Short mmCIF file of C-alpha atoms in Angstrom, two decimals:
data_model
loop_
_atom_site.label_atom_id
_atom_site.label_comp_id
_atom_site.label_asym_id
_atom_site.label_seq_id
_atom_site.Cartn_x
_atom_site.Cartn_y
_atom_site.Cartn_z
CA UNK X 1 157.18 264.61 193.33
CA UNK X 2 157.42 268.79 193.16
CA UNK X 3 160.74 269.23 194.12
CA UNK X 4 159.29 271.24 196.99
CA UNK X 5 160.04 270.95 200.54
CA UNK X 6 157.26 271.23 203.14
CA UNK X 7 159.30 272.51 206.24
CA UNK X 8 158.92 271.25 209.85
CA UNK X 9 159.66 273.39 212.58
CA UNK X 10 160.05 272.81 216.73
CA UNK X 11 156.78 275.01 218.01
CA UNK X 12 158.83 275.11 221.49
CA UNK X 13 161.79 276.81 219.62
CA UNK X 14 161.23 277.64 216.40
CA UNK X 15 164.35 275.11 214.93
CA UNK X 16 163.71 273.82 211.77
CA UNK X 17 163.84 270.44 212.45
CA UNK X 18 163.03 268.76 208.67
CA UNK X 19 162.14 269.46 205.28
CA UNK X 20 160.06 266.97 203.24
CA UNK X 21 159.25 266.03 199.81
CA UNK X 22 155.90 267.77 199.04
CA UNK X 23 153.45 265.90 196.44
CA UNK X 24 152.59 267.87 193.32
CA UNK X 25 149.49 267.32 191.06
CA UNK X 26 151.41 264.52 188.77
CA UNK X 27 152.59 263.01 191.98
CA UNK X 28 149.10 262.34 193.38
CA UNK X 29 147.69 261.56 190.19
CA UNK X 30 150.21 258.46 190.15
CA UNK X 31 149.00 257.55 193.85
CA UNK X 32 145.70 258.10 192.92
CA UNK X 33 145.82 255.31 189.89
CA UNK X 34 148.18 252.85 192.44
CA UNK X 35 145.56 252.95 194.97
CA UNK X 36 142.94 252.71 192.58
CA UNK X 37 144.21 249.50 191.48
CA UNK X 38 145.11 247.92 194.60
CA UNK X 39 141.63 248.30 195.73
CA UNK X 40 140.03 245.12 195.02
CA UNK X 41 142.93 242.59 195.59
CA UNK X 42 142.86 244.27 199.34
CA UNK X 43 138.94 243.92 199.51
CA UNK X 44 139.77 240.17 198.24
CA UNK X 45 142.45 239.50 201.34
CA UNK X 46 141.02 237.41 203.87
CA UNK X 47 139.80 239.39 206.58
CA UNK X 48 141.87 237.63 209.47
CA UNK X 49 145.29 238.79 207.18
CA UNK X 50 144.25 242.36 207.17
CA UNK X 51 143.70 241.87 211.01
CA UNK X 52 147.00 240.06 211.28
CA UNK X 53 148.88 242.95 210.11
CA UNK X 54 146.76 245.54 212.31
CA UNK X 55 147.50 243.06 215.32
CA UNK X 56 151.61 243.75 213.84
CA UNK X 57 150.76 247.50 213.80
CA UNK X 58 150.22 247.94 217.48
CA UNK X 59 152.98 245.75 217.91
CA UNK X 60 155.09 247.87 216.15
CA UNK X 61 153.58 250.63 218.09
CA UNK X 62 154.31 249.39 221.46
CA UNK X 63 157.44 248.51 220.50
CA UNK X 64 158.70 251.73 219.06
CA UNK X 65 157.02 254.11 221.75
CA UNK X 66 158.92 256.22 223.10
CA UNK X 67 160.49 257.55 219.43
CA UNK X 68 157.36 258.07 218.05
CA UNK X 69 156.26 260.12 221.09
CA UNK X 70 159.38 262.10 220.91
CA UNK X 71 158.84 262.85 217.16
CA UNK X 72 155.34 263.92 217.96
CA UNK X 73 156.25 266.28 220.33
CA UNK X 74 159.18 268.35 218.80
CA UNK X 75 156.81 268.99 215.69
CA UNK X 76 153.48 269.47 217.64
CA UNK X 77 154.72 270.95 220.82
CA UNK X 78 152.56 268.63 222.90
CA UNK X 79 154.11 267.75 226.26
CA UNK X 80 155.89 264.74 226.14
CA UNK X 81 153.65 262.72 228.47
CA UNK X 82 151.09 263.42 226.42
CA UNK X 83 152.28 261.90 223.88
CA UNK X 84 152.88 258.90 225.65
CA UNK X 85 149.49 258.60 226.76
CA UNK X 86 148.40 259.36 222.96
CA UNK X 87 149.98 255.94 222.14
CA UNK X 88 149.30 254.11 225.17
CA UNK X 89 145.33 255.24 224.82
CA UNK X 90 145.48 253.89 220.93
CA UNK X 91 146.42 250.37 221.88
CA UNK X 92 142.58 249.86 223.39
CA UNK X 93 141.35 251.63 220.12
CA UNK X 94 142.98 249.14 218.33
CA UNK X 95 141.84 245.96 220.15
CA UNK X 96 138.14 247.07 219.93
CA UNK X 97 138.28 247.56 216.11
CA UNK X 98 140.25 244.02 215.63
CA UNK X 99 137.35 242.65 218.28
CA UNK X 100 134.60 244.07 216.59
CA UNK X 101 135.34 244.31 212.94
CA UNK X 102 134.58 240.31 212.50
CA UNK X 103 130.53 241.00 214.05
CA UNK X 104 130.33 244.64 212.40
CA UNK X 105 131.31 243.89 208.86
CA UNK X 106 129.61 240.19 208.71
CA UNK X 107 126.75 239.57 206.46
CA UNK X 108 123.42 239.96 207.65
CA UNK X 109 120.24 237.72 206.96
CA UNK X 110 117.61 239.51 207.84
CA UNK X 111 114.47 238.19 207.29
CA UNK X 112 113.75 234.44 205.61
CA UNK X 113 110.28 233.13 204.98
CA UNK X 114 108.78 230.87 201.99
CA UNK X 115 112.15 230.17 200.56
CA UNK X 116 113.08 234.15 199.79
CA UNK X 117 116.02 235.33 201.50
CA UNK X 118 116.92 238.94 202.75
CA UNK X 119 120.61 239.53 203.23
CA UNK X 120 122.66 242.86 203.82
CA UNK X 121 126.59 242.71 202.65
CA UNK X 122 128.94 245.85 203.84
CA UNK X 123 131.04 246.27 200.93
CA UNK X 124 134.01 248.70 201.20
CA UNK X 125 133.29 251.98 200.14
CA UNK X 126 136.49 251.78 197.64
CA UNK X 127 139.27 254.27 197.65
CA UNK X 128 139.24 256.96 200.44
CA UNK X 129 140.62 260.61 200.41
CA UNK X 130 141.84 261.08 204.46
CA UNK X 131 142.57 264.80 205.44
CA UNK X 132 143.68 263.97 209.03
CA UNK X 133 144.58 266.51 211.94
CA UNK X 134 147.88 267.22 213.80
CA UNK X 135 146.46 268.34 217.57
CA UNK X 136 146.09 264.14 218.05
CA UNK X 137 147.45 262.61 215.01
CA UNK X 138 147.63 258.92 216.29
CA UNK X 139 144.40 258.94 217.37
CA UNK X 140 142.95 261.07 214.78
CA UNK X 141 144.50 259.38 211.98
CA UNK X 142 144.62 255.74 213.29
CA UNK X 143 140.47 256.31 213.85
CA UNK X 144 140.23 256.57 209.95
CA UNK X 145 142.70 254.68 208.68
CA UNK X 146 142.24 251.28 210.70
CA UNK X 147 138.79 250.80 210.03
CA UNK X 148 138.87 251.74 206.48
CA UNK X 149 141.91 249.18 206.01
CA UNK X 150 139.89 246.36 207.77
CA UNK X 151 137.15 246.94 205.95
CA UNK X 152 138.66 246.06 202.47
CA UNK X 153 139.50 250.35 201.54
CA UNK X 154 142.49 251.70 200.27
CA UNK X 155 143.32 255.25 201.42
CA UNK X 156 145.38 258.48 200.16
CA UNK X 157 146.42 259.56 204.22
CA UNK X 158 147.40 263.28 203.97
CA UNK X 159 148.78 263.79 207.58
CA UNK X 160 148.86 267.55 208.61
CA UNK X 161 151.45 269.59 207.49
CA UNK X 162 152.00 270.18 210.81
CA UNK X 163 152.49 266.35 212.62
CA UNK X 164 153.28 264.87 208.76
CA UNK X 165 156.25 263.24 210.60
CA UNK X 166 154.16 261.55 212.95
CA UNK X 167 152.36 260.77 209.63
CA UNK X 168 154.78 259.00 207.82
CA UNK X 169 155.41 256.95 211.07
CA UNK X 170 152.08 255.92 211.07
CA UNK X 171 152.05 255.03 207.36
CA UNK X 172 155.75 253.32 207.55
CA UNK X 173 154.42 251.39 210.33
CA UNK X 174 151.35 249.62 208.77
CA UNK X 175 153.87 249.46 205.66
CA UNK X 176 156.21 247.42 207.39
CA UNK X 177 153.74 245.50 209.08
CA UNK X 178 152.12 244.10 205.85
CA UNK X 179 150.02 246.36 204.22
CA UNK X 180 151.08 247.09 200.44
CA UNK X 181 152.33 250.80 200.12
CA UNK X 182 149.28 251.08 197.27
CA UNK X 183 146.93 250.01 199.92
CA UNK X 184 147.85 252.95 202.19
CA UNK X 185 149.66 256.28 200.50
CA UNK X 186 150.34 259.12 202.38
CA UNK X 187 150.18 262.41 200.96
CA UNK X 188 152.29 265.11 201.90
CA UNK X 189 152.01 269.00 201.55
CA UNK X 190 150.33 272.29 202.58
CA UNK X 191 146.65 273.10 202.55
CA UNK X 192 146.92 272.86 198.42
CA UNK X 193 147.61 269.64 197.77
CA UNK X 194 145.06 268.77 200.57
CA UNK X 195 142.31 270.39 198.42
CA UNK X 196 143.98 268.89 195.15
CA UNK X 197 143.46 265.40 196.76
CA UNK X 198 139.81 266.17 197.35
CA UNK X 199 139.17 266.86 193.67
CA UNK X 200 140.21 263.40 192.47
CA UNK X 201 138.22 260.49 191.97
CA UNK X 202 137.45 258.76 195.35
CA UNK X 203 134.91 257.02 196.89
CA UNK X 204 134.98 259.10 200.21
CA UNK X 205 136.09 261.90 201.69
CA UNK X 206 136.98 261.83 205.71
CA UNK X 207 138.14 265.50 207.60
CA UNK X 208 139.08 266.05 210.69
CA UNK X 209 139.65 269.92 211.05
CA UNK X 210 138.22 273.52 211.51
CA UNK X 211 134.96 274.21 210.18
CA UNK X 212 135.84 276.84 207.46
CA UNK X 213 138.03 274.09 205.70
CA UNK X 214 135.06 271.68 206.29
CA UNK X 215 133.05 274.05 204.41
CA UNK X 216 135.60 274.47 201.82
CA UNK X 217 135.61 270.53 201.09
CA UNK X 218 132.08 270.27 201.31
CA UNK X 219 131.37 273.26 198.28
CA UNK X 220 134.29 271.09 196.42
CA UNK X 221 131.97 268.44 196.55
CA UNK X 222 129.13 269.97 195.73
CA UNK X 223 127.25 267.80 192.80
CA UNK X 224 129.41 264.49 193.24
CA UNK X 225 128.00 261.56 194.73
CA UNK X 226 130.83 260.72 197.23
CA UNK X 227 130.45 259.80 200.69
CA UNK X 228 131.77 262.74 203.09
CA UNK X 229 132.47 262.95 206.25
CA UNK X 230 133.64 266.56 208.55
CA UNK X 231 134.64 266.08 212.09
CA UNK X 232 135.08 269.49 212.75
CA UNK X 233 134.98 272.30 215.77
CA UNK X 234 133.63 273.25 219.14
CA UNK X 235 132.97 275.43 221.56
CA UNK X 236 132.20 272.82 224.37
CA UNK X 237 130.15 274.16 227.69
CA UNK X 238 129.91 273.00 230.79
CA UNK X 239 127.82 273.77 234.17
CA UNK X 240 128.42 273.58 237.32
CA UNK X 241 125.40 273.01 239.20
CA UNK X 242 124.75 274.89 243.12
CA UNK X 243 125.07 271.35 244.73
CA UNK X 244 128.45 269.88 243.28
CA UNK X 245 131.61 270.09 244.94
CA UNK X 246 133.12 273.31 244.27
CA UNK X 247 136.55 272.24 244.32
CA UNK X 248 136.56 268.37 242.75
CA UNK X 249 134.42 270.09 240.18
CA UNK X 250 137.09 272.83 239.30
CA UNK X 251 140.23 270.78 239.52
CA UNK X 252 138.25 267.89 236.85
CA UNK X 253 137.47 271.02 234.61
CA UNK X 254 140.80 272.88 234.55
CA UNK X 255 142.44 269.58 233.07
CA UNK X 256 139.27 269.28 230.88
CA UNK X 257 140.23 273.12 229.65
CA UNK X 258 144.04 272.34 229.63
CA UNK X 259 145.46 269.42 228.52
CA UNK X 260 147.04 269.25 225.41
CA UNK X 261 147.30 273.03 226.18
CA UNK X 262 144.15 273.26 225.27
CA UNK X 263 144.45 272.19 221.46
CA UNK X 264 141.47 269.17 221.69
CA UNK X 265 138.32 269.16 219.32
CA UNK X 266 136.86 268.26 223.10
CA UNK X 267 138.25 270.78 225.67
CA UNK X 268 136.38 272.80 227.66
CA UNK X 269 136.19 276.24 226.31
CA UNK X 270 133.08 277.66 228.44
CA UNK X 271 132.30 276.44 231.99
CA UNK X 272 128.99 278.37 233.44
CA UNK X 273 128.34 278.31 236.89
CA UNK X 274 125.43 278.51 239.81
CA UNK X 275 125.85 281.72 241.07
CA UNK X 276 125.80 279.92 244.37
CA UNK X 277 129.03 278.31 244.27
CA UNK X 278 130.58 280.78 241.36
CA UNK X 279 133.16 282.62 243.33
CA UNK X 280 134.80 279.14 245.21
CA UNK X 281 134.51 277.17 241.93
CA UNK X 282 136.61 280.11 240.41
CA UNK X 283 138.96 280.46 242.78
CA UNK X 284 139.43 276.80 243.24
CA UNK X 285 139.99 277.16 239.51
CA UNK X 286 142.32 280.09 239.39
CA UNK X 287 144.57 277.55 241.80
CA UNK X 288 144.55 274.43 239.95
CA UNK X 289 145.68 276.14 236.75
CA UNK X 290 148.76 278.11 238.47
CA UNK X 291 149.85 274.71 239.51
CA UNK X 292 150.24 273.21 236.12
CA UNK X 293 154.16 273.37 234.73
CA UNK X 294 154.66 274.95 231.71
CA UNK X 295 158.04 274.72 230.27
CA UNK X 296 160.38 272.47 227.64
CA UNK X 297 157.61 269.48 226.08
CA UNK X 298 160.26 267.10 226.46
CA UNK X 299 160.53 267.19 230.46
CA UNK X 300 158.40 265.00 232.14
CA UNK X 301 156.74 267.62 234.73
CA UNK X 302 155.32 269.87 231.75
CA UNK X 303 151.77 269.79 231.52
CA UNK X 304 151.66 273.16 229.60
CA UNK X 305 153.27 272.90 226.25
CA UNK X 306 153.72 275.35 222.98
CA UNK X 307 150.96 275.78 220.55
CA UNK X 308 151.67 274.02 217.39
CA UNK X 309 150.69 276.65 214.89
CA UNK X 310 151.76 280.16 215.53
CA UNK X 311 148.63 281.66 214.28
CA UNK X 312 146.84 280.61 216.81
CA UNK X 313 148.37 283.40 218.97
CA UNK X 314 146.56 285.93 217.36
CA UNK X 315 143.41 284.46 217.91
CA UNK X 316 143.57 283.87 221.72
CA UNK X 317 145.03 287.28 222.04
CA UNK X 318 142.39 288.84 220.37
CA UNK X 319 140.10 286.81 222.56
CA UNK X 320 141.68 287.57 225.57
CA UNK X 321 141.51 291.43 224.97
CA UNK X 322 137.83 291.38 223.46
CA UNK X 323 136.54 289.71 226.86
CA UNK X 324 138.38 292.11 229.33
CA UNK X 325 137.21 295.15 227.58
CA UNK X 326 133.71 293.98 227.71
CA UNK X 327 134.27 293.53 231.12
CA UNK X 328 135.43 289.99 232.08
CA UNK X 329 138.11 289.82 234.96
CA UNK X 330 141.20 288.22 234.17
CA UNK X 331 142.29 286.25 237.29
CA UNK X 332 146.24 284.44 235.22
CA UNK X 333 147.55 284.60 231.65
CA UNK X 334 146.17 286.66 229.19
CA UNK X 335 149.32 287.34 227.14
CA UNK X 336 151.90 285.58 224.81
CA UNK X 337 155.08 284.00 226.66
CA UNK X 338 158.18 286.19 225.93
CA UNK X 339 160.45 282.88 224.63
CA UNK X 340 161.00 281.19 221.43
CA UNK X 341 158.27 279.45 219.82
CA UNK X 342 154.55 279.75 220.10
CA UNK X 343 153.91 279.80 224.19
CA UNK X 344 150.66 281.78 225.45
CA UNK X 345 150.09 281.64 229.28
CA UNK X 346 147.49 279.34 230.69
CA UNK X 347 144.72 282.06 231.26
CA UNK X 348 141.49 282.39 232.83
CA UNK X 349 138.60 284.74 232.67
CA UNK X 350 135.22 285.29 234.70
CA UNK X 351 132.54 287.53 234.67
CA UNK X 352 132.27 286.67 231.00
CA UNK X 353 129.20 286.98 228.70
CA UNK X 354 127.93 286.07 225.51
CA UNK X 355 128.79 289.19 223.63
CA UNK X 356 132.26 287.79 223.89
CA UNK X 357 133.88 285.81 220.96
CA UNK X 358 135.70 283.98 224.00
CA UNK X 359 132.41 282.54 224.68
CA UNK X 360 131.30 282.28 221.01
CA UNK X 361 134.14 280.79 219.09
CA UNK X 362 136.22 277.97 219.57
CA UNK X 363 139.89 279.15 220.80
CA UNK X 364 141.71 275.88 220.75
CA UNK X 365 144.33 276.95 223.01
CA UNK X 366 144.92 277.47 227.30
CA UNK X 367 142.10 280.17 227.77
CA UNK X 368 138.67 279.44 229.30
CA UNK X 369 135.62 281.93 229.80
CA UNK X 370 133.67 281.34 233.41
CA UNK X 371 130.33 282.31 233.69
CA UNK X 372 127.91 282.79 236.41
CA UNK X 373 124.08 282.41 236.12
CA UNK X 374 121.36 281.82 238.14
CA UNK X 375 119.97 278.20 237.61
CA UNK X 376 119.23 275.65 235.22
CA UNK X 377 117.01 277.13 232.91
CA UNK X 378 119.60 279.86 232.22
CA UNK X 379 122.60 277.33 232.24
CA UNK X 380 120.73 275.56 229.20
CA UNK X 381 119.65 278.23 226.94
CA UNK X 382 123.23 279.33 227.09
CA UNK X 383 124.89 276.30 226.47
CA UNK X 384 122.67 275.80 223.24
CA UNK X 385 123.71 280.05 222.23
CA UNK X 386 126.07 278.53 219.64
CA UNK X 387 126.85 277.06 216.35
CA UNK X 388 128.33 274.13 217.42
CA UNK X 389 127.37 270.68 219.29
CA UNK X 390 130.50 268.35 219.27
CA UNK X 391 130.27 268.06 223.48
CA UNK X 392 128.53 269.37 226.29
CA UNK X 393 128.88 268.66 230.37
CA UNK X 394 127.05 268.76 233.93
CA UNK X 395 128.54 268.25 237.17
CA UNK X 396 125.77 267.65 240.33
CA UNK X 397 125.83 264.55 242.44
CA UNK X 398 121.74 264.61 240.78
CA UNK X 399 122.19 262.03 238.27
CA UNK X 400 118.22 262.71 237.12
CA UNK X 401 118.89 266.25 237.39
CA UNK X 402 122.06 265.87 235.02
CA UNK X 403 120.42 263.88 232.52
CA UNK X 404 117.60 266.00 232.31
CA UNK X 405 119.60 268.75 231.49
CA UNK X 406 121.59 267.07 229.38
CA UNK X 407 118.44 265.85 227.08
CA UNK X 408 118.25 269.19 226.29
CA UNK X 409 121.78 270.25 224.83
CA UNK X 410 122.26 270.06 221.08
CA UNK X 411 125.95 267.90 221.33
CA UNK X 412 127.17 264.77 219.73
CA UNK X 413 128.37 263.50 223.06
CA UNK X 414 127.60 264.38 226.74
CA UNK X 415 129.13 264.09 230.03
CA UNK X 416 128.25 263.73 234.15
CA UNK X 417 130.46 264.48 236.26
CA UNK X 418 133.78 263.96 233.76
CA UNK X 419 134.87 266.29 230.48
CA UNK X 420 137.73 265.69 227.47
CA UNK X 421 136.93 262.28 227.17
CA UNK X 422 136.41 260.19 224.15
CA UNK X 423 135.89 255.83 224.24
CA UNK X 424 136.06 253.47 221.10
CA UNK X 425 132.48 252.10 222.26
CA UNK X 426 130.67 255.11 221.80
CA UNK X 427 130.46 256.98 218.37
CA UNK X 428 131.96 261.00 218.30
CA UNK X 429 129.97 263.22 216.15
CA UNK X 430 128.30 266.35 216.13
CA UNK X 431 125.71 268.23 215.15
CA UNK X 432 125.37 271.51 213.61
CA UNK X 433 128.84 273.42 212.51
CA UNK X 434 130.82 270.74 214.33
CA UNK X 435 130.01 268.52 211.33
CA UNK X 436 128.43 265.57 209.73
CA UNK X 437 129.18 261.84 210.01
CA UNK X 438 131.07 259.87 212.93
CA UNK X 439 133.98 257.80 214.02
CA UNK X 440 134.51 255.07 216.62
CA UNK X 441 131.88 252.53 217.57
CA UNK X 442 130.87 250.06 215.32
CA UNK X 443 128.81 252.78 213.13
CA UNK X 444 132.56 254.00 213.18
CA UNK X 445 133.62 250.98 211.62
CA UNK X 446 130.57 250.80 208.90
CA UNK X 447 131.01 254.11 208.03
CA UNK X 448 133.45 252.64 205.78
CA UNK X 449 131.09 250.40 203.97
CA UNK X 450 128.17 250.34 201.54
CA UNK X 451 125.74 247.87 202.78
CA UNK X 452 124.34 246.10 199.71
CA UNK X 453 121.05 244.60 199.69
CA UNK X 454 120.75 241.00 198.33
CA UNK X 455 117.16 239.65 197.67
CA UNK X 456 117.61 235.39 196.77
CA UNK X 457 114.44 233.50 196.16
CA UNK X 458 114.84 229.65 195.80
CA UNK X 459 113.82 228.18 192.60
#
């Protein structure tokens, strides 16, 4: 290891709370060759063992809850019961990758006729390079590295370097519940030794992160043959359509905007609405969001926590100012919290417009841009005015009218009537600068293979 010390500080109060060992370039290069070699004797385990200590993992999980959830929240800032329901909502991830791994991963025969044979194998992909995300680490992480390990991988897990202490839970966990410390190696350290860790020899590379470092992993890889994968940004819409309920439709999208202050890959971060209904939906709006506590992350009524990185101030500020002097009204918020740590008021905007980076790039943080038009065709076009495609949403009581509209948005994943919401059955991707490849679902799970075609003709 460097001898350096990647430092860990409370985002509520700016205490440094740990230091840890950073890797170094000798350092990985050693993980690099343990994993390398550990590779096939893992592929060679018995399926049902590397389930048996996944089924030990949750375990370990559930059993250990509430000081892993308290760890994750004094290094992330995320409130408290949020981090509980992080956990809690990884158990059912768990159970449908040990339920489905057995069907997903099986050999195939595909076709047989006149004694030739046509069989696909999924063969692990080999050794994996993980660049995980700290805004949900359990989920984010757990989504790469379970899979992968059931499929017969061995990964190099480099946890943020802001949740890396949630990280070396996670690893310490599947450690201690039987899988070999060469099968799984975390990686710790800045941005650098993230990039150093793309540059060695793997089989795979798996992101989870903004799009400019997505871009910087994918020119890394430029001209090697290695499987990527970027699960990156958003700038999710949603519309409001003249018939729904003003109110049920405001209150659903405020926590869709909110939770997690804001800081999911899935949060609402532009809500256009009927002109119709516009000024009750906003005020309905306005409401909901001055009733959500904000305060300490480890008190149960917070629902408001602290950002996790302090740069991210800057960006909603300049967001915030941008939209009001191109006219937007500001109805709460707008402006940093005068405390300790990295707090920005829960903030809300109408009258907003696409000249407005509010409604152009992703903020990742409590601020949401409301915008009125005047029907459908309007609400679409502007919902497809961006870069990205990770999610998009409708809310009408007109299921054909919401799935209509809905065929027409460029997003990995849409929603009727609901927002912020991700399930194990269904894959997440996205399309355009909100990446390439997917996880969850059983192409989640496969993702981690290379099928192999076998071709057997009897003698």
């Amino acid at each position: 290891m460097s001898g350096a010390r990647l430092p860990v500080d409370n985002p509520a109060t700016g205490e440094r709370i740990a230091e840890l060992e950073c890797d170094d370039a000798p350092s990985l290069a050693m993980k690099v060759e343990r994993a390398r070699a550990a590779q096939q004797p893992w592929a060679a385990t018995p399926l049902a063992e590397r389930k048996a200590c996944i089924v030990r993992f949750r375990d370990a999980v559930v059993r250990e809850l509430e000081p892993l959830a308290r760890t994750m929240t004094r290094e992330t800032g995320k409130p408290i019961r949020m981090s509980r329901n992080e956990l809690n909502g990884l158990l059912p991830r768990l159970d449908f990758f040990l339920d489905e791994v057995d069907r997903v991963i099986a050999d195939e025969t595909v076709w047989q006729q006149d004694g030739m044979t046509e069989r696909i194998e999924h063969r692990p992909l080999g050794l994996v390079a993980n660049v995980s995300a700290w805004n949900y680490p359990w989920f984010v992480g757990c989504n790469v590295l379970v899979p992968a390990l059931l499929a017969g991988n061995c990964i190099l897990y480099k946890p943020s370097e802001f949740s890396s202490m949630t990280g070396l839970d996670i690893a310490r966990l599947l450690h201690e519940s039987g899988v070999s410390r060469n099968v799984l190696i975390p990686v710790i350290g800045a941005g650098s030794i993230g990039a150093h860790l793309v540059d060695q020899p793997v089989d795979g590379v798996f992101f989870t992160g903004s799009h400019a470092t997505g871009v910087r992993i994918a020119q890394a890889l430029s001209g090697r043959f290695v499987k990527l994968q970027l699960e990156l940004g958003g700038k999710d819409p949603t519309y409001v359509c003249d018939d729904a309920d003003a109110k049920t439709a405001a209150e659903s999208l405020a926590d869709g905007a909110m939770y997690n202050t804001g800081q999911s890959c899935c949060s609402v971060e532009r809500i256009y609405v009927h002109e119709k209904i516009h000024d009750a939906f906003v005020a309905h709006f306005v409401a909901t969001v001055k009733g959500f506590g904000i305060g300490d992350p480890m008190a149960e009524d917070t629902y408001i926590g602290a950002l996790t990185r302090g740069a991210q101030l800057a960006v909603l500020e300049s967001q915030v100012n941008d939209a009001r002097a191109k006219g937007a009204t500001l109805h709460t918020g707008g402006l940093r919290m005068g405390t300790p740590g990295n707090w920005f008021a829960p903030t809300v905007l109408s009258e907003c417009n696409h000249t407005m980076t509010l409604m152009r790039e992703e903020s990742f943080g409590p601020v949401i841009g409301i915008q009125r038009v005047s029907g459908d065709e309007e609400a679409v076009r502007l919902m497809n005015d961006t870069r990205y495609g990770l999610t998009a949403g409708v809310y009408t009581p007109d299921r054909a009218r919401a799935e209509a509209l809905l065929a027409r948005v460029n997003a990995g994943s849409v929603y009727w009537n609901c927002c912020d919401r991700v399930s194990p059955r269904l894959p997440w991707s996205g399309v355009g600068d909100s990446g390439v490849g997917l996880t969850l679902s059983k192409y989640g799970i496969q993702t981690f293979t290379r099928p192999r075609a076998w071709h057997l003709k009897q003698a």
